[in-house]
Coordinates of C-alpha atoms in Angstrom, one line a residue:
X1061 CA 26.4 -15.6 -84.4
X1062 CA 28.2 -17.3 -87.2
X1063 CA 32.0 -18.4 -87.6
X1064 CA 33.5 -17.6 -91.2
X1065 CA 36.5 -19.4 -92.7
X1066 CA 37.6 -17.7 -95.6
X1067 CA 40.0 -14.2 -94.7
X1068 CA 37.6 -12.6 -93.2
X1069 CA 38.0 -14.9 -89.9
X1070 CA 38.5 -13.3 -87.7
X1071 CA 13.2 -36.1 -79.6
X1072 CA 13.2 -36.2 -76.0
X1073 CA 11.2 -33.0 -75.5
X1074 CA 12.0 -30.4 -72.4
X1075 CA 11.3 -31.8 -69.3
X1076 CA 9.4 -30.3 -66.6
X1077 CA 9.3 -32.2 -63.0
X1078 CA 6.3 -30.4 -61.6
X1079 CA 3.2 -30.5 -63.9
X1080 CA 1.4 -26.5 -64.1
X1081 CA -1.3 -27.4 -61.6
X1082 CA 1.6 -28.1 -59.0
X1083 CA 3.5 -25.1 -60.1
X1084 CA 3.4 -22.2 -56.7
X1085 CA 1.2 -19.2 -57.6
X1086 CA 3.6 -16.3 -56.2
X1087 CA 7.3 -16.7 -57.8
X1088 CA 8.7 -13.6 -57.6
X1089 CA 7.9 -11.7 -54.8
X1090 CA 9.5 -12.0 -51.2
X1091 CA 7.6 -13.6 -48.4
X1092 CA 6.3 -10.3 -47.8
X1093 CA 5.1 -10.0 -50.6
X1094 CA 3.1 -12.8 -51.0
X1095 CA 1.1 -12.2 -48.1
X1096 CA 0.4 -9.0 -49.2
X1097 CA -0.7 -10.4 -52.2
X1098 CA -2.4 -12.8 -50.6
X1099 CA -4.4 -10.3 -48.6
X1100 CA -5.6 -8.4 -51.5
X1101 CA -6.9 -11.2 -53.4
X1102 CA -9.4 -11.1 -50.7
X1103 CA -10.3 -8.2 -51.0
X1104 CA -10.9 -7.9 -54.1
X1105 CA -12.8 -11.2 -53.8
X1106 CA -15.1 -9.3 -51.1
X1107 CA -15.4 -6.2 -53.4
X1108 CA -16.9 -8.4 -55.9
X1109 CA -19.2 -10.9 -53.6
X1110 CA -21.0 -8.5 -51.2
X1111 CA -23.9 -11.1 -50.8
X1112 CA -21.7 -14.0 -50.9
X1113 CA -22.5 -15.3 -47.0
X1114 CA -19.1 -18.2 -47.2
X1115 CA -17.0 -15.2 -48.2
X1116 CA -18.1 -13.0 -45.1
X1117 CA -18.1 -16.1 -42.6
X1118 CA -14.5 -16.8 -44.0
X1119 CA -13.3 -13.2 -43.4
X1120 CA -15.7 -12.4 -40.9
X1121 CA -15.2 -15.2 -38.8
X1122 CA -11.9 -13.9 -37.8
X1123 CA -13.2 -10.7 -36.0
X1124 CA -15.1 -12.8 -33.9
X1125 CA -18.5 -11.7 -35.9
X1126 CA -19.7 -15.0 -36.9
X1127 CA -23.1 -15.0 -38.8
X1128 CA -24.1 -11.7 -38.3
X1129 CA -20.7 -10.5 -40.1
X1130 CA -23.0 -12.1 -43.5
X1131 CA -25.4 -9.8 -43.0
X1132 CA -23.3 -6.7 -42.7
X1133 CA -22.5 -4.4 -45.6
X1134 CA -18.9 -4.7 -46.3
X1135 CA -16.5 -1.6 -46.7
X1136 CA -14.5 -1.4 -50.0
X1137 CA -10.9 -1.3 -48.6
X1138 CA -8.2 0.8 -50.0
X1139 CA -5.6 -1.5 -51.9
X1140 CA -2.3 -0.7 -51.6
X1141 CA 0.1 0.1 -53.8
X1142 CA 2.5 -3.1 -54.7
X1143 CA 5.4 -3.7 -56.7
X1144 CA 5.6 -4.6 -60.1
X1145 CA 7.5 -7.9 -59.2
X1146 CA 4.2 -8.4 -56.6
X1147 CA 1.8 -7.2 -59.1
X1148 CA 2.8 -9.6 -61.6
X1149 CA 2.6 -12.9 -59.3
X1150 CA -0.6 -11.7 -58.1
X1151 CA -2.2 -11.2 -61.2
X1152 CA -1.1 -14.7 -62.2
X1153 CA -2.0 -16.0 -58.3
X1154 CA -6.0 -14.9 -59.1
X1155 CA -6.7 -16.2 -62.4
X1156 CA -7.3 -12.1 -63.2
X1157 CA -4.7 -11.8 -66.0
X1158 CA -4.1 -13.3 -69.5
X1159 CA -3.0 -16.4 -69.3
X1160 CA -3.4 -17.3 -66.1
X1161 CA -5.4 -19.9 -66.7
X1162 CA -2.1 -21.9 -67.5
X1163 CA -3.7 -22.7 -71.0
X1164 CA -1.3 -21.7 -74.3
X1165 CA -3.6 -20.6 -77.4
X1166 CA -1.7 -17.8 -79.2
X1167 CA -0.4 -18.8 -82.6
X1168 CA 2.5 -17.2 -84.4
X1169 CA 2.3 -15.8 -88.0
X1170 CA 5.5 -16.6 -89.3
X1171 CA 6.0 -20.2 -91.0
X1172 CA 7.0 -23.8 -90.3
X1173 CA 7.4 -23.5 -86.3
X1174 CA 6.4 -26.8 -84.6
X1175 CA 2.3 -27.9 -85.3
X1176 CA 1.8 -27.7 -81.5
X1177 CA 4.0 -24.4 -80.9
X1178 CA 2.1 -21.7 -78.9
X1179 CA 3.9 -18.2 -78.4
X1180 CA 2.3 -18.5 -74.9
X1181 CA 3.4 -21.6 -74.1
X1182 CA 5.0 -20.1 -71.0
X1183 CA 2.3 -19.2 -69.1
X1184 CA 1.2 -23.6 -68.4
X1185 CA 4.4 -22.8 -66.1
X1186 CA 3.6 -19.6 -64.2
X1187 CA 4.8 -16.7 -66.7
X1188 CA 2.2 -13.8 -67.1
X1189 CA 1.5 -12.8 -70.3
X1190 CA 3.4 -10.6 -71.6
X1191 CA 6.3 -12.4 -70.0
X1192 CA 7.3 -9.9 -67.0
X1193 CA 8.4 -12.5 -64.2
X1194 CA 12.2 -13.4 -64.5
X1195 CA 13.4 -17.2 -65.0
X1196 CA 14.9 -17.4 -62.1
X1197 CA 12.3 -16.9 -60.1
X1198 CA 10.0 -20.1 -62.1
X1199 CA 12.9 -22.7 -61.9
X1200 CA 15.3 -23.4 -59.5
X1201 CA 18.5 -25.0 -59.9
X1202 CA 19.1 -29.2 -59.5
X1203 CA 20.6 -29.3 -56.1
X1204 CA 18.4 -26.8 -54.4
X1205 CA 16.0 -29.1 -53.1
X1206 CA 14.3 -26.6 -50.7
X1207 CA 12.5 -24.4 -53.3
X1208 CA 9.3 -25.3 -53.5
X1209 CA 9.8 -25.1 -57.9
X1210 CA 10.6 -26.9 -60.2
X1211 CA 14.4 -27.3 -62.0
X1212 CA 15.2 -25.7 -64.8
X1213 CA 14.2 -27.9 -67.9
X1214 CA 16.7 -30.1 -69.4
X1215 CA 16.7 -29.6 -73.2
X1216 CA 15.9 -32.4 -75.9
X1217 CA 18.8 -35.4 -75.1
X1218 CA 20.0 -37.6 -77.7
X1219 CA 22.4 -40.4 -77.6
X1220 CA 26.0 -40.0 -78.9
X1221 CA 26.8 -41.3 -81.9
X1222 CA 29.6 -43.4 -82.7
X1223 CA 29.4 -47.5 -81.1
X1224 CA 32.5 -46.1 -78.9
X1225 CA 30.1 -44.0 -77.1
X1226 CA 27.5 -47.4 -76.5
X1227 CA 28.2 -47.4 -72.6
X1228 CA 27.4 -43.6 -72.0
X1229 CA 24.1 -44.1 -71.0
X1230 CA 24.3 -46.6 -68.4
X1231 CA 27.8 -45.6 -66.9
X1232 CA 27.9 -44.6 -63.4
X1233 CA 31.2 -43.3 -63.6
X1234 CA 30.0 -40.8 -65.8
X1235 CA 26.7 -40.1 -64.3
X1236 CA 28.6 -39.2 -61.1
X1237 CA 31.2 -37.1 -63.8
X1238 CA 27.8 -35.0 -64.7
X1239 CA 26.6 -34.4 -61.3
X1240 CA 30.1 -32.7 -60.5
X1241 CA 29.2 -30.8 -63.4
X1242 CA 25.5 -30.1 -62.7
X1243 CA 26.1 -25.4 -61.8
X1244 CA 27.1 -25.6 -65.3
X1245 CA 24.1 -27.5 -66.8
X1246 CA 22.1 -24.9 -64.5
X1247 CA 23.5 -22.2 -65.9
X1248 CA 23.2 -23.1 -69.3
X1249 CA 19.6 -24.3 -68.6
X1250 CA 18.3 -21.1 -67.2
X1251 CA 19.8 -19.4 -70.1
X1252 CA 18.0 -21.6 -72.8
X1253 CA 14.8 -20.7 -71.1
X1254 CA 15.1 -17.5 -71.0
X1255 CA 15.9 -17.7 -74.7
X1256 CA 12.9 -19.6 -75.3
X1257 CA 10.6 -17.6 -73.5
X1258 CA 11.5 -14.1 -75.5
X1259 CA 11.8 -15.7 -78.4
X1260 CA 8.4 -17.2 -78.1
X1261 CA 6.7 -14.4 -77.3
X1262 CA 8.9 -12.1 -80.4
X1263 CA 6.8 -14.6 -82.6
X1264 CA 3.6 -13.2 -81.4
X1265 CA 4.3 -9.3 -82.6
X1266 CA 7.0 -10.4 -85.4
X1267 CA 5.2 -9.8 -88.6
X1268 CA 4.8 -7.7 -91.7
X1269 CA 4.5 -4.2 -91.0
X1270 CA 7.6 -3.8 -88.3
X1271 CA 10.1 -1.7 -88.2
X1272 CA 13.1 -3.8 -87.8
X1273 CA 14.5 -1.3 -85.2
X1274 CA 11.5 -1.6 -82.7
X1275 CA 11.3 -5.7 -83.5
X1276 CA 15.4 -5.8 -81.8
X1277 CA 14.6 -3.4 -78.6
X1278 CA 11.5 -4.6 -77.8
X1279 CA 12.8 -8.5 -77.8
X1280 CA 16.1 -7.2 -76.5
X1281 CA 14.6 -5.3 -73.9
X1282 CA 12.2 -8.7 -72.6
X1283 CA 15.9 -10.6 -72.8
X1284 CA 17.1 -8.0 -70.1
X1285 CA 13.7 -8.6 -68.1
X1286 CA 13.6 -12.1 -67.9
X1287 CA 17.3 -12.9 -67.5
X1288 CA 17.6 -10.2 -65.3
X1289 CA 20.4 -8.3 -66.7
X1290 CA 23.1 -7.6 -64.1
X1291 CA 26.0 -6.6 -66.6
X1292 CA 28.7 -9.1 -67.5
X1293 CA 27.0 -11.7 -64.7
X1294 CA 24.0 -12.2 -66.6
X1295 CA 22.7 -10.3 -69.9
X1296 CA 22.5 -10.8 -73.9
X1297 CA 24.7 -12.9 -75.5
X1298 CA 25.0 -10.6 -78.5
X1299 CA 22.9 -8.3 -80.6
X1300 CA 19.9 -9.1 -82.5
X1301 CA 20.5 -10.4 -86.2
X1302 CA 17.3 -9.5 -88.1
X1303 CA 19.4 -10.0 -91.6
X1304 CA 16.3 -9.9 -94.4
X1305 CA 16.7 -11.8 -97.8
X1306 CA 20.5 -11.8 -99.6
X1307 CA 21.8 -10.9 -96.4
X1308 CA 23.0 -13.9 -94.4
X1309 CA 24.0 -12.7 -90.6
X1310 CA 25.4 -9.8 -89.0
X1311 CA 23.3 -7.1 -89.6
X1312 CA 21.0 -5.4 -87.1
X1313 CA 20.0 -1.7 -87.6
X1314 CA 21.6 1.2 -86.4
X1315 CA 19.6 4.0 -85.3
X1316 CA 17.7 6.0 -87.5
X1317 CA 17.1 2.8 -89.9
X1318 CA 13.6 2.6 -90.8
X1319 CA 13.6 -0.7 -92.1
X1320 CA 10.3 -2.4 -92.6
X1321 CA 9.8 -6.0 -92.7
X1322 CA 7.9 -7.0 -95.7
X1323 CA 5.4 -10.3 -96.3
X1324 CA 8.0 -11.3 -98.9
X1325 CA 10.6 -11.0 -96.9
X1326 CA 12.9 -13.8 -95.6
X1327 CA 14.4 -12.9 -92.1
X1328 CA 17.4 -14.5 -90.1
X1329 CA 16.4 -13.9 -86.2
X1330 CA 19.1 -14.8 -84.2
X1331 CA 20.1 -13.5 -80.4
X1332 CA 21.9 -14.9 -77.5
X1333 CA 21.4 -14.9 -73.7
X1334 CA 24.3 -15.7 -71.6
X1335 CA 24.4 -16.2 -67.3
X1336 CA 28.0 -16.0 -66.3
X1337 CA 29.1 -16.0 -69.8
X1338 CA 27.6 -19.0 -70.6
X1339 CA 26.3 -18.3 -73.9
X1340 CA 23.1 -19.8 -75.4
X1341 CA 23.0 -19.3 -79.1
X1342 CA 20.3 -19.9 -81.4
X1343 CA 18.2 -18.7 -84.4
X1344 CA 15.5 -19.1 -86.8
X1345 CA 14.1 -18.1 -90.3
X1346 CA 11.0 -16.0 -90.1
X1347 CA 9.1 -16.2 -93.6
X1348 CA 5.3 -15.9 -94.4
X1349 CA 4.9 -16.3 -97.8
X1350 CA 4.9 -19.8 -98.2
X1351 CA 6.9 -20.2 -101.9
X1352 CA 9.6 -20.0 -99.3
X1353 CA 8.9 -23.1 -97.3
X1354 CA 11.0 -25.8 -99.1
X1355 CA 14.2 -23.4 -98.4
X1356 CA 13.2 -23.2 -94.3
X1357 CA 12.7 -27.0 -94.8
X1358 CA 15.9 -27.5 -96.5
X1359 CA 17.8 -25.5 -93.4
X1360 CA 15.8 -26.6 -90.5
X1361 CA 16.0 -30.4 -91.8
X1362 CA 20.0 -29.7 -92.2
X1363 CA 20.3 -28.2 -88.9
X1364 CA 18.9 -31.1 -87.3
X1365 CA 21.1 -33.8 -89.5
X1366 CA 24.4 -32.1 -88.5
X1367 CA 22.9 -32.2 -84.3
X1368 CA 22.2 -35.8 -85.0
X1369 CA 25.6 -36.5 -86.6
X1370 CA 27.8 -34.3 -83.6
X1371 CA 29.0 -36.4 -80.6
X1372 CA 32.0 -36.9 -78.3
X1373 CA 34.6 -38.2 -80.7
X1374 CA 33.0 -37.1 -83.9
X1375 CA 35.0 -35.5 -86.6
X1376 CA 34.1 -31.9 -88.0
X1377 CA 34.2 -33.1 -90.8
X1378 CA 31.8 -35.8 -90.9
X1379 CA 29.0 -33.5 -89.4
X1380 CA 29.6 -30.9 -92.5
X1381 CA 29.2 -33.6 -94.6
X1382 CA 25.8 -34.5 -92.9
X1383 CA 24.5 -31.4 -93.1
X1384 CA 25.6 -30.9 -97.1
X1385 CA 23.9 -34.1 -98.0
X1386 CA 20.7 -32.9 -96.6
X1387 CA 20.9 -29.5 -97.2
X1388 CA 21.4 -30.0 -100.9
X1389 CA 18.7 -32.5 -101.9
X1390 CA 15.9 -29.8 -101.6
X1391 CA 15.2 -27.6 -104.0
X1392 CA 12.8 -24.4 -104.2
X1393 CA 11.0 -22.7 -107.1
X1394 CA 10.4 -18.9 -107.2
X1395 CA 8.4 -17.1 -110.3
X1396 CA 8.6 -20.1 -112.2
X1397 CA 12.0 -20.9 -111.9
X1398 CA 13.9 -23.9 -110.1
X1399 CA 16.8 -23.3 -107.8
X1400 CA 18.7 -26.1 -106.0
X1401 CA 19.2 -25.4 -102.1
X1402 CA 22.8 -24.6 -101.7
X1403 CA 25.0 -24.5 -98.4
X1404 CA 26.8 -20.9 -97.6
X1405 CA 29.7 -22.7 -97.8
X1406 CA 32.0 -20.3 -95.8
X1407 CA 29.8 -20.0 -92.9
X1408 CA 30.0 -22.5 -90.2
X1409 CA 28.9 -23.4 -86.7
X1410 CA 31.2 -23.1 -83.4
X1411 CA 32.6 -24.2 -80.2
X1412 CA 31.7 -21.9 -77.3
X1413 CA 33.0 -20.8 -74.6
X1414 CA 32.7 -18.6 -71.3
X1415 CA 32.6 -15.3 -72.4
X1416 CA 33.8 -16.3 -76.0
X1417 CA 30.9 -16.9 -78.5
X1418 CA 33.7 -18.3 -81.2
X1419 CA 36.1 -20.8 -79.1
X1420 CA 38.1 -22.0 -81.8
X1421 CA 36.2 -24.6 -83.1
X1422 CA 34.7 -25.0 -86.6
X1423 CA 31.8 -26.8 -87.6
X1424 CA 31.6 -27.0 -91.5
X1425 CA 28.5 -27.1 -93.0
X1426 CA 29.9 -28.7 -96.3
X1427 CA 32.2 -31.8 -97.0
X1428 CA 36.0 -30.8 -95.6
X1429 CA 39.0 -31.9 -94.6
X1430 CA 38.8 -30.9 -90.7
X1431 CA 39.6 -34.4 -88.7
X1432 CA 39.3 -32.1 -85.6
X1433 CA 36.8 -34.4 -83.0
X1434 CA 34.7 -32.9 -80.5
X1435 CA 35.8 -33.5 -76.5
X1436 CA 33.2 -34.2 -73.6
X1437 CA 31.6 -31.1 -72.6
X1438 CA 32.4 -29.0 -75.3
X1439 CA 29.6 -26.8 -76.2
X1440 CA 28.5 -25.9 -79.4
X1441 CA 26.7 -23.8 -81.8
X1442 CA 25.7 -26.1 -84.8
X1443 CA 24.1 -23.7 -87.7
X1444 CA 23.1 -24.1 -91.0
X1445 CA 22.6 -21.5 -93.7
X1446 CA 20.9 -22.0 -97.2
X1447 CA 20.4 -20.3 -100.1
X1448 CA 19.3 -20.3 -103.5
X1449 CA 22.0 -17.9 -104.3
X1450 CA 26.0 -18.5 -105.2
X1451 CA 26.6 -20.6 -101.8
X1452 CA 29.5 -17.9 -100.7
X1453 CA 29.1 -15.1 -99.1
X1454 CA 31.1 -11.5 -98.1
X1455 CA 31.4 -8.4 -96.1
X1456 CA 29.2 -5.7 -97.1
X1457 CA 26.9 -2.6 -96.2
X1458 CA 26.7 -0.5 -93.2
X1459 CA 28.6 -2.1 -89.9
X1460 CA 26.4 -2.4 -86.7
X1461 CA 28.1 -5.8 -84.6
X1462 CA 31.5 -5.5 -83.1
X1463 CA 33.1 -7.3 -80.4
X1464 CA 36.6 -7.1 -78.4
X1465 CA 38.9 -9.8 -79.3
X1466 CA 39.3 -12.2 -76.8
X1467 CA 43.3 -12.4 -77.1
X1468 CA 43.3 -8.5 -78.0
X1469 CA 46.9 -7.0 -77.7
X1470 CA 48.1 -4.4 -75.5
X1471 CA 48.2 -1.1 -77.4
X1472 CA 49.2 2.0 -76.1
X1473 CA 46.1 4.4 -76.9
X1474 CA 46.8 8.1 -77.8
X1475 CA 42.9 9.4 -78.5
X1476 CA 41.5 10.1 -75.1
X1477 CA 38.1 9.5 -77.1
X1478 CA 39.4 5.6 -77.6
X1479 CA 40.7 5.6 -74.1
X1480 CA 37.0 6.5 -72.3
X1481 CA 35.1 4.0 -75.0
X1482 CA 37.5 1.2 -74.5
X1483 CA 37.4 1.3 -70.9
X1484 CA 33.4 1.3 -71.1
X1485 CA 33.4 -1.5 -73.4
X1486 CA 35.5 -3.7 -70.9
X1487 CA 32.8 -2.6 -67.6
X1488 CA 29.5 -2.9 -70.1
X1489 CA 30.8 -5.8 -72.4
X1490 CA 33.9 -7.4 -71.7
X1491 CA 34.3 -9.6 -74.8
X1492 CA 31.2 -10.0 -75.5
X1493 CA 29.7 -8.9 -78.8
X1494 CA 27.8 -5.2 -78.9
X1495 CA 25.8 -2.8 -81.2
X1496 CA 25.8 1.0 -81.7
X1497 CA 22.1 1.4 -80.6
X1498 CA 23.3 0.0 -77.5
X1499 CA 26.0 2.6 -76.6
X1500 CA 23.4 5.1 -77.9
X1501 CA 21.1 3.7 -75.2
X1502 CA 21.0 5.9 -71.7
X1503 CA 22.8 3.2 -70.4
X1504 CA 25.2 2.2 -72.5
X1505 CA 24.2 -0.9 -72.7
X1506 CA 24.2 -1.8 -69.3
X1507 CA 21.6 -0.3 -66.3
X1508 CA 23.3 -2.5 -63.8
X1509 CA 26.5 -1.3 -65.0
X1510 CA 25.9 2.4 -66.1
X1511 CA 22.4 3.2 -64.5
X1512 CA 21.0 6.2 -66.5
X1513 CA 24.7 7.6 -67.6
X1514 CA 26.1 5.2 -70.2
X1515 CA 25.5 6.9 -73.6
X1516 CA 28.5 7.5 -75.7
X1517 CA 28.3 10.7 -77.4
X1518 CA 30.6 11.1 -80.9
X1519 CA 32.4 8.0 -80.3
X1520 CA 32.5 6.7 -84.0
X1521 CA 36.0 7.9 -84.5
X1522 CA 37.1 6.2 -81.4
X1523 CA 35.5 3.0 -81.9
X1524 CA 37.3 3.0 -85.8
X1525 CA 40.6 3.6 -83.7
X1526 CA 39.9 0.7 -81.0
X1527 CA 39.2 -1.1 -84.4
X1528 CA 42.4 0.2 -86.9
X1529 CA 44.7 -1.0 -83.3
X1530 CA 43.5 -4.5 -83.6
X1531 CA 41.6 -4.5 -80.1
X1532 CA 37.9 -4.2 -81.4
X1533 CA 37.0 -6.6 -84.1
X1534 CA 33.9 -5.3 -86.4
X1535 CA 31.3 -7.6 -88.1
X1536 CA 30.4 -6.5 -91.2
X1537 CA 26.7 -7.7 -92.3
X1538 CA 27.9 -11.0 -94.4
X1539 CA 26.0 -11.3 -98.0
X1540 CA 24.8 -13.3 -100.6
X1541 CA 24.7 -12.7 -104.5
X1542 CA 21.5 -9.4 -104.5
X1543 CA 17.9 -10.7 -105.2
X1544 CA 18.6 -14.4 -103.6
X1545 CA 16.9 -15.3 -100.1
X1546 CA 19.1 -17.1 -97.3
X1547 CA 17.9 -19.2 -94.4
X1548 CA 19.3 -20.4 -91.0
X1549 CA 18.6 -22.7 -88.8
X1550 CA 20.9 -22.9 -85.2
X1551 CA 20.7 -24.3 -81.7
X1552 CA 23.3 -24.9 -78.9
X1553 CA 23.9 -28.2 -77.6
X1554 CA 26.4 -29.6 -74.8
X1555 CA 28.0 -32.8 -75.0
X1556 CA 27.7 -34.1 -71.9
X1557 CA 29.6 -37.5 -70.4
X1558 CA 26.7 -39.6 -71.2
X1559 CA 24.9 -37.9 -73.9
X1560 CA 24.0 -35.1 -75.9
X1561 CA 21.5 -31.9 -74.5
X1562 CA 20.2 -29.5 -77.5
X1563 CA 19.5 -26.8 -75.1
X1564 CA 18.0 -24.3 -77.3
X1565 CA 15.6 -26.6 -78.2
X1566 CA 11.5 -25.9 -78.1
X1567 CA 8.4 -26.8 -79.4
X1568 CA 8.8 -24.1 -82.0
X1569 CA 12.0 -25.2 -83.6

């Protein structure tokens, strides 16, 4: 999500310690489980082989049979019925399923991801394809040495900038300062991944012909598989911003929106995943005509100036004007006409954090006058937007993203309506950002929180009272000048003691 300040306010890649051929074969089932799995990997192996005499000495040999078990006919046995969770590592245990083979080959559609990007790429570490195993049960966390899996991967780390910062690297004291620190780094970690992973495989079915509507709940609803979703312990960060062309953030549709993306179209796809309100925050531009390229460029070469320009001790200030210098050499033409890349001047990155997507922290993406610096293990959003429109944008169309204010006053409430929504928005959301298709869900939002009995029925006028009060904040869709295309580029980072994690980061972007 994106910070505005006008008065509206309100490459070291990812590390993996085990290679994929030393990656287990059953990750999410219980010991159980696995044997049964086990178990019925040979059968199916016998069901296949009857004339295969080393499969019936090797099953036969245990009934005492020896030889003479090869030469009798084998029984087809019944399989049992498993669980999904047992299904899934067994499929990827056999080599039966897509994938399994722990080889990426799918490519996406959509323009200017990294050369070697594959919208499979998780299945070289044990993910089926589709993705239906949860993180948690591929990784494990840096001090738990026991599980036979490996940690969580650390994100792309750079060095801080500044020569004030020369001694991070190779300072114990601060090594030991991270380790102290090291359930955070997990948490954030297991979040990234999961952010990766959905968003990886949303670039296999993102492409012209979409409805915008099914694009957000079938990428939302992976988000909830893989992370999974256990209310306001672990869930989405925020909604899904699909905003197309002119519009620069904020919008996602609301039910009964039948927007369809278009080849021409130039589409902002940003979501969040958060584990104990640990938010990771990121976003790309999908485009597939490729007259647009040299405006992705633009932002994704901006993006990456102001990461490389943020550190401990670094001024606001001097990061916006990083980004502005890159961001505004490019230019793109469209039907014969030049336009220089401009930055959306009053849009920004942000500090984040727990539970609080917007912590209070700028980042400009322009020149300013913000001496603010950022402090050791600060987190932050940096984002960049571009456009070949005015550079400045405002509040307009239908609203679909609100969020309770983290400071929200005490209000006395007098609509019993605003009482019941309020009190379901603190259970499901707490102050975390939400959408009206998700109160219009069965759940509410929330399955962990809700189960099947979380829909809000005619709660517009409540939620317009929670808002009028001061205690629910709503987030307009935020737009350029009509018949310009925007871009964005984001990804969290942490500044840690002794350097700098982009934990967002992939081979994609």
């Amino acid at each position: 999500m994106t910070t505005t300040i006008h008065t509206i306010i309100r490459h070291r890649p990812l590390t993996y310690d085990l290679t994929p051929s030393q990656l287990p074969s059953t990750m999410t089932a219980s010991e159980d489980e696995k044997k049964d799995a086990e178990t019925m990997a040979d059968v199916d192996q016998e069901c296949d082989d009857d004339n295969d005499d080393n499969d019936a000495a090797d099953n036969g040999a245990e009934e005492g049979e020896g030889a003479a078990a090869g030469k009798k006919k084998k029984k087809k046995k019944k399989k049992k019925k498993k669980s999904p969770s047992a299904a899934a590592a067994s499929t990827a245990a056999s080599g039966s399923g897509p994938g399994a083979n722990g080889t990426p080959s799918k490519k996406a559609e959509c323009r200017l991801l990294g050369e070697g990007s594959f919208t499979d790429y998780y299945v070289a570490h044990g993910q089926t394809e589709p993705p239906s195993i949860p993180v948690v049960d591929l990784f494990r966390s840096s001090d738990d040495t026991s599980a036979q899996l490996p940690p969580f991967p650390t994100g792309e780390i750079q060095e801080h900038p500044l020569d004030s910062n020369s001694h991070r690297l190779t300072s114990a004291e601060l090594r030991h300062d991270e380790r102290l620190s090291s359930s955070l780094y997990d948490q954030l970690r297991h979040a990234s991944e999961v952010h990766r992973q959905v968003r990886h495989h949303a670039q296999s079915f993102v492409r012209p012909g979409i409805k915008l509507v099914d694009m957000c709940t079938r990428l939302e609803n992976l988000n909830r598989q893989l992370v999974q979703e256990d209310g306001l312990r672990r869930g989405i960060g925020f909604p899904t911003g699909c905003s197309l062309n002119h519009v620069a953030a904020h919008y996602t549709p609301n039910n009964g929106d039948d927007t369809v993306l278009q080849y021409d179209d130039v589409m902002k796809v940003d979501f969040g995943t958060q584990i104990d309100g640990r938010i990771i925050d990121s976003a790309w531009t999908v485009a597939f005509n490729p007259r647009y390229d040299p405006l992705l460029e633009a932002v994704k070469e901006a993006t990456d100036a102001g990461i490389r320009a943020a550190g401990i001790d670094v001024r606001l200030c001097d990061v916006g004007e990083a980004i502005q210098e890159v961001m505004e050499s490019y230019e793109v033409e469209l039907d014969g006409k030049t336009f220089p890349v401009k930055c959306i001047r009053n849009l920004n990155g942000h500090s984040i954090g727990p539970y609080q997507i917007h912590a209070g922290k700028s980042v400009p993406i322009v020149k300013s006058s913000d001496e603010t610096k950022m402090e050791e293990n600060e987190i932050f959003a940096i984002e960049t937007f571009g456009t070949t429109g005015r550079g400045y944008i405002v509040e307009d169309l239908e609203c679909s993203h609100y969020m309770k204010n983290f400071h929200a006053p005490h209000v006395p409430l007098r609509l019993s309506g605003a009482k019941k929504l309020l009190a379901h928005v603190n259970k499901t959301f707490g102050t975390l950002a939400f959408c009206r298709r998700w109160l219009e869900r069965e759940d509410g939002g929330s399955f962990a929180v809700n189960g099947n009995k979380g829909k809000q029925e005619k709660y517009l006028g409540a939620l317009k009272n929670l808002c009028d009060v001061g205690i629910v904040q709503p987030y307009p869709p935020l737009v350029d000048v009509k018949g310009c295309y925007t871009a964005q580029y984001e990804h969290t980072l942490v500044l840690r003691p002794t350097c700098k994690e982009i934990l967002s980061r992939g081979d994609d972007y």
